[in-house]
mmCIF file of C-alpha atoms in Angstrom:
data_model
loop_
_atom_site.group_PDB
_atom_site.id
_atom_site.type_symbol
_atom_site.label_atom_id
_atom_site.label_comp_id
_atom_site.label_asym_id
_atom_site.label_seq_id
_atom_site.Cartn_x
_atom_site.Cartn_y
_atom_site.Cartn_z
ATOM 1 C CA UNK A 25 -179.588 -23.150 27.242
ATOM 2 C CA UNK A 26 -179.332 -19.724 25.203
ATOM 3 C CA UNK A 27 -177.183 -21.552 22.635
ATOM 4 C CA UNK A 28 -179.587 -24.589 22.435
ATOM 5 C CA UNK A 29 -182.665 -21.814 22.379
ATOM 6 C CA UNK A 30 -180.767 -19.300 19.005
ATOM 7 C CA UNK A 31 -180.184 -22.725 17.474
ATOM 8 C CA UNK A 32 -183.484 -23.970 17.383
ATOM 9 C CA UNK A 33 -184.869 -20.171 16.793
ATOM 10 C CA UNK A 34 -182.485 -20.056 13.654
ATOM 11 C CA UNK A 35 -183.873 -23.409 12.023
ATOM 12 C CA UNK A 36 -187.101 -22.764 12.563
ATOM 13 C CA UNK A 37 -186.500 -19.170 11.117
ATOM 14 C CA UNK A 38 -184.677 -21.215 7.930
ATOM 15 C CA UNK A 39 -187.162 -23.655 7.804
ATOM 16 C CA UNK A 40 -190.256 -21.104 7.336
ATOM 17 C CA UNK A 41 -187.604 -19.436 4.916
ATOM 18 C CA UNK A 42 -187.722 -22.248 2.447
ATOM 19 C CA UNK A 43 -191.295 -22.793 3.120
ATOM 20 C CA UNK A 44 -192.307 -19.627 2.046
ATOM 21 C CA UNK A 45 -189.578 -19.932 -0.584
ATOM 22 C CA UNK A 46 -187.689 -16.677 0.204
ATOM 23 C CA UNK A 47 -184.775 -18.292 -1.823
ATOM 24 C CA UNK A 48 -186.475 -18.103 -5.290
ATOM 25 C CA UNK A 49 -185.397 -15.465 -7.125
ATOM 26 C CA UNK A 50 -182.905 -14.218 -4.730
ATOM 27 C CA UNK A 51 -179.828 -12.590 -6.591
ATOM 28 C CA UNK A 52 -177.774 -12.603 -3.438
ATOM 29 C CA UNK A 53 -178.025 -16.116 -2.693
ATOM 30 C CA UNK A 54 -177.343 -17.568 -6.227
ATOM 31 C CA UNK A 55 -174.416 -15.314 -7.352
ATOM 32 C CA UNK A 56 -173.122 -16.572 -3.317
ATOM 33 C CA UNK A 57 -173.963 -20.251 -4.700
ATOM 34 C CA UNK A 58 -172.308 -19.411 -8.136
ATOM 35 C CA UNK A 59 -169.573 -17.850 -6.504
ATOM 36 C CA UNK A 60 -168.708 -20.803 -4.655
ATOM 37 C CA UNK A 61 -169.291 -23.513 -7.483
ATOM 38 C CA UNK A 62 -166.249 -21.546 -9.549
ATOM 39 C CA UNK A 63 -163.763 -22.539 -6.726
ATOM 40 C CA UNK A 64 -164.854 -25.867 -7.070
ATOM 41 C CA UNK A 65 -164.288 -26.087 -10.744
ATOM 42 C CA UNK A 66 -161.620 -25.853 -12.831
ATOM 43 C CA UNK A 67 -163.481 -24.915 -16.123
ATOM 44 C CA UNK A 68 -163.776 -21.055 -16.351
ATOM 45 C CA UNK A 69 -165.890 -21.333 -19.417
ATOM 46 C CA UNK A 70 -168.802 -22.850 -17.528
ATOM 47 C CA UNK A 71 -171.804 -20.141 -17.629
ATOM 48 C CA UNK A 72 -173.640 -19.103 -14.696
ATOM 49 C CA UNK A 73 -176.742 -20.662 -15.025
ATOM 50 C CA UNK A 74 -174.817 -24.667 -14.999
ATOM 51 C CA UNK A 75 -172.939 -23.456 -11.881
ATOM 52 C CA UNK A 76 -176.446 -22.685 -10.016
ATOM 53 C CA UNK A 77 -177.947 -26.080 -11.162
ATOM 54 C CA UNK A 78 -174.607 -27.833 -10.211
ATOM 55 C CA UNK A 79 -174.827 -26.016 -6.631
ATOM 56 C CA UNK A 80 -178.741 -26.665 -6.397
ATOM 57 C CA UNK A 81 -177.603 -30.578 -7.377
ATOM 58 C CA UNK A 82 -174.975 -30.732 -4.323
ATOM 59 C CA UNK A 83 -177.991 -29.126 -2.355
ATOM 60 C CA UNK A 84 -175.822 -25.848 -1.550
ATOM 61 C CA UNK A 85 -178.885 -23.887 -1.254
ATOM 62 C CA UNK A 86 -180.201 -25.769 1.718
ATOM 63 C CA UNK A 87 -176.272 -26.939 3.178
ATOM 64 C CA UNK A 88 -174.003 -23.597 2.787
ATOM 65 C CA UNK A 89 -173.610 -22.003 6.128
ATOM 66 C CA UNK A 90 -173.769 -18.235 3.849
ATOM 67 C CA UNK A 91 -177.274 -19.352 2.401
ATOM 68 C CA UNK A 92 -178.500 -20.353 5.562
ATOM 69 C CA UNK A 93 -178.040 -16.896 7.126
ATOM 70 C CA UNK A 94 -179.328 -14.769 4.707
ATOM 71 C CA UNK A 95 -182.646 -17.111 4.956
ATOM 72 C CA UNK A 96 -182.806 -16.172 8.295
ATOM 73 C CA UNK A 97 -182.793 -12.899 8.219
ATOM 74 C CA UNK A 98 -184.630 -12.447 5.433
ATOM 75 C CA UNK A 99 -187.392 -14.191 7.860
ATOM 76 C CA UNK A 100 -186.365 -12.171 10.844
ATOM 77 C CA UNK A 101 -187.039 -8.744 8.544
ATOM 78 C CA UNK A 102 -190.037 -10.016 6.748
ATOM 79 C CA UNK A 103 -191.486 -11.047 10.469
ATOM 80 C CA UNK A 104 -190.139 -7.539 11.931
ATOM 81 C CA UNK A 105 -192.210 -5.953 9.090
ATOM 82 C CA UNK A 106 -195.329 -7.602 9.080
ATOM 83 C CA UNK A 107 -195.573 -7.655 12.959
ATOM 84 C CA UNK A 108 -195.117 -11.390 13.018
ATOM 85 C CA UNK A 109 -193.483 -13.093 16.390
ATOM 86 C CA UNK A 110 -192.637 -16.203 17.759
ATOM 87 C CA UNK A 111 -195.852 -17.104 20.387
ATOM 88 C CA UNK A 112 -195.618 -17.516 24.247
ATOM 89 C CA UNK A 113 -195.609 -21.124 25.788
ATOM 90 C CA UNK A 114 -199.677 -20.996 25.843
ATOM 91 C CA UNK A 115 -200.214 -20.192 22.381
ATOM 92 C CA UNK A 116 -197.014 -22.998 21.576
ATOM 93 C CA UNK A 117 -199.045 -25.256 24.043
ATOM 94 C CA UNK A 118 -202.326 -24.293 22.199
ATOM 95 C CA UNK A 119 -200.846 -25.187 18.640
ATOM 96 C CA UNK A 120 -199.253 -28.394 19.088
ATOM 97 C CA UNK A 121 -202.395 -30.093 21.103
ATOM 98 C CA UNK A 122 -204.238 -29.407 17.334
ATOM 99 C CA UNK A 123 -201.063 -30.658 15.853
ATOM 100 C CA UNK A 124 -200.005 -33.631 18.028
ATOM 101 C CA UNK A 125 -200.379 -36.252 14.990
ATOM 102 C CA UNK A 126 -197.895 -34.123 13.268
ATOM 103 C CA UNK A 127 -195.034 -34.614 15.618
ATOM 104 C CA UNK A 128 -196.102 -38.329 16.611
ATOM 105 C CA UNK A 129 -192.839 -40.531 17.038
ATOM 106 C CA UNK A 130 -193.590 -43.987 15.002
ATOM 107 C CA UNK A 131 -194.110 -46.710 17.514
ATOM 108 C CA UNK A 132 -191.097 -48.788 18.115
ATOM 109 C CA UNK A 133 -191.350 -52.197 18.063
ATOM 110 C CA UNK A 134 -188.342 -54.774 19.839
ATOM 111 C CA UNK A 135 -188.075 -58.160 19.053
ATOM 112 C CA UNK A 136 -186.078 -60.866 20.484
ATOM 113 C CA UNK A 137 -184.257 -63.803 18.431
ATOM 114 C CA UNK A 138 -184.074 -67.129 20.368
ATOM 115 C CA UNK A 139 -182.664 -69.957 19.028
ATOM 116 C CA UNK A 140 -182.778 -73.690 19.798
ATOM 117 C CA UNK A 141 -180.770 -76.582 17.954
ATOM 118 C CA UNK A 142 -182.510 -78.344 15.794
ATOM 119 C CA UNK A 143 -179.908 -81.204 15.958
ATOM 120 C CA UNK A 144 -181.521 -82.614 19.726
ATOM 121 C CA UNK A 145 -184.656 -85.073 19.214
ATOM 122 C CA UNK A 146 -186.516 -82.947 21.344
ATOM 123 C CA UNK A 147 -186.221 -79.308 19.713
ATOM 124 C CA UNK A 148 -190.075 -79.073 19.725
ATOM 125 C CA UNK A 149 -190.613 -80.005 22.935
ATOM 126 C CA UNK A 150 -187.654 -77.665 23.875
ATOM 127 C CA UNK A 151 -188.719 -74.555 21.557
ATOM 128 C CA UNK A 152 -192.492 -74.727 23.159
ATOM 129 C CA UNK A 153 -191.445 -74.779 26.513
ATOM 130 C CA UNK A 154 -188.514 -71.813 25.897
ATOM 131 C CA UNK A 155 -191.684 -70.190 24.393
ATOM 132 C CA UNK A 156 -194.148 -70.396 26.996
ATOM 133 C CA UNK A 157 -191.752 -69.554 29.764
ATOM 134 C CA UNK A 158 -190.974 -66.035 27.461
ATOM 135 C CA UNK A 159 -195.051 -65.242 27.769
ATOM 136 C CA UNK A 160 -194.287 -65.531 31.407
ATOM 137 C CA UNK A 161 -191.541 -63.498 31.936
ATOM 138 C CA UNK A 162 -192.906 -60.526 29.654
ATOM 139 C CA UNK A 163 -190.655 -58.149 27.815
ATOM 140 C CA UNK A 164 -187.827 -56.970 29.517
ATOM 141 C CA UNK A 165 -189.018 -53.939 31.844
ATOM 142 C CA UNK A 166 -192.951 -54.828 31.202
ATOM 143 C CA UNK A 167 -194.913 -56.919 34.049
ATOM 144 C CA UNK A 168 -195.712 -60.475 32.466
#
């Protein structure tokens, strides 16, 4: 459960990161992501600034493992500073019943094919009654 808790603290850590845009600007991260673009060519002559728009194209700045942990810490030192800290379950609790819409799953929908041959003389008669005896039976796991 510790694992599954640091993993979940660590994204939400990067995730404010990039919100707040902590990677903007930040000499660390794009000599890291212009570091890593000259292994993967084989053109030396290529300047700097094409090597940080190829890595920013191949979305290095949100992928690379590096990147990722600087972000975080960058948020853990700017929330250390400024006195900012993760809330308790009531204040969590607090938040997401304003925010419920915002993590709302999409309603799922099932549907069932059925098929009947159309080559019998009766596939009307046969389709209506397949039909009405789905109605009755409900969905599978629902009371008809």
């Amino acid at each position: 459960m510790a694992l599954i808790d640091r993993a979940l603290d660590e994204e939400l850590l990067f995730r404010e990161a990039v919100a707040r845009r902590l990677d903007r600007g930040d000499a660390s991260i794009r000599s890291w992501l212009v570091e890593q673009m000259r292994v993967l060519t084989d053109d030396a002559s290529v300047d700097e600034p094409t090597l940080d728009a190829h890595a920013l194209a191949l979305q290095l700045d949100r992928k690379d493992l590096v990147v990722r942990r600087i972000m975080v810490q960058k948020m853990r030192l700017l929330a250390a500073r400024s006195g900012e800290r993760s809330g308790d379950d009531d204040t969590l609790a607090a938040y997401y019943a304003v925010h419920a819409a915002e993590y709302a799953q999409a309603a799922r929908l099932n549907l069932w094919h059925v098929y009947v041959s159309g080559a019998r003389a009766t596939a009307a008669a046969d389709a209506a009654a397949l039909a009405a005896q789905l109605r009755r039976a409900g969905a599978p796991g629902q009371a008809p």
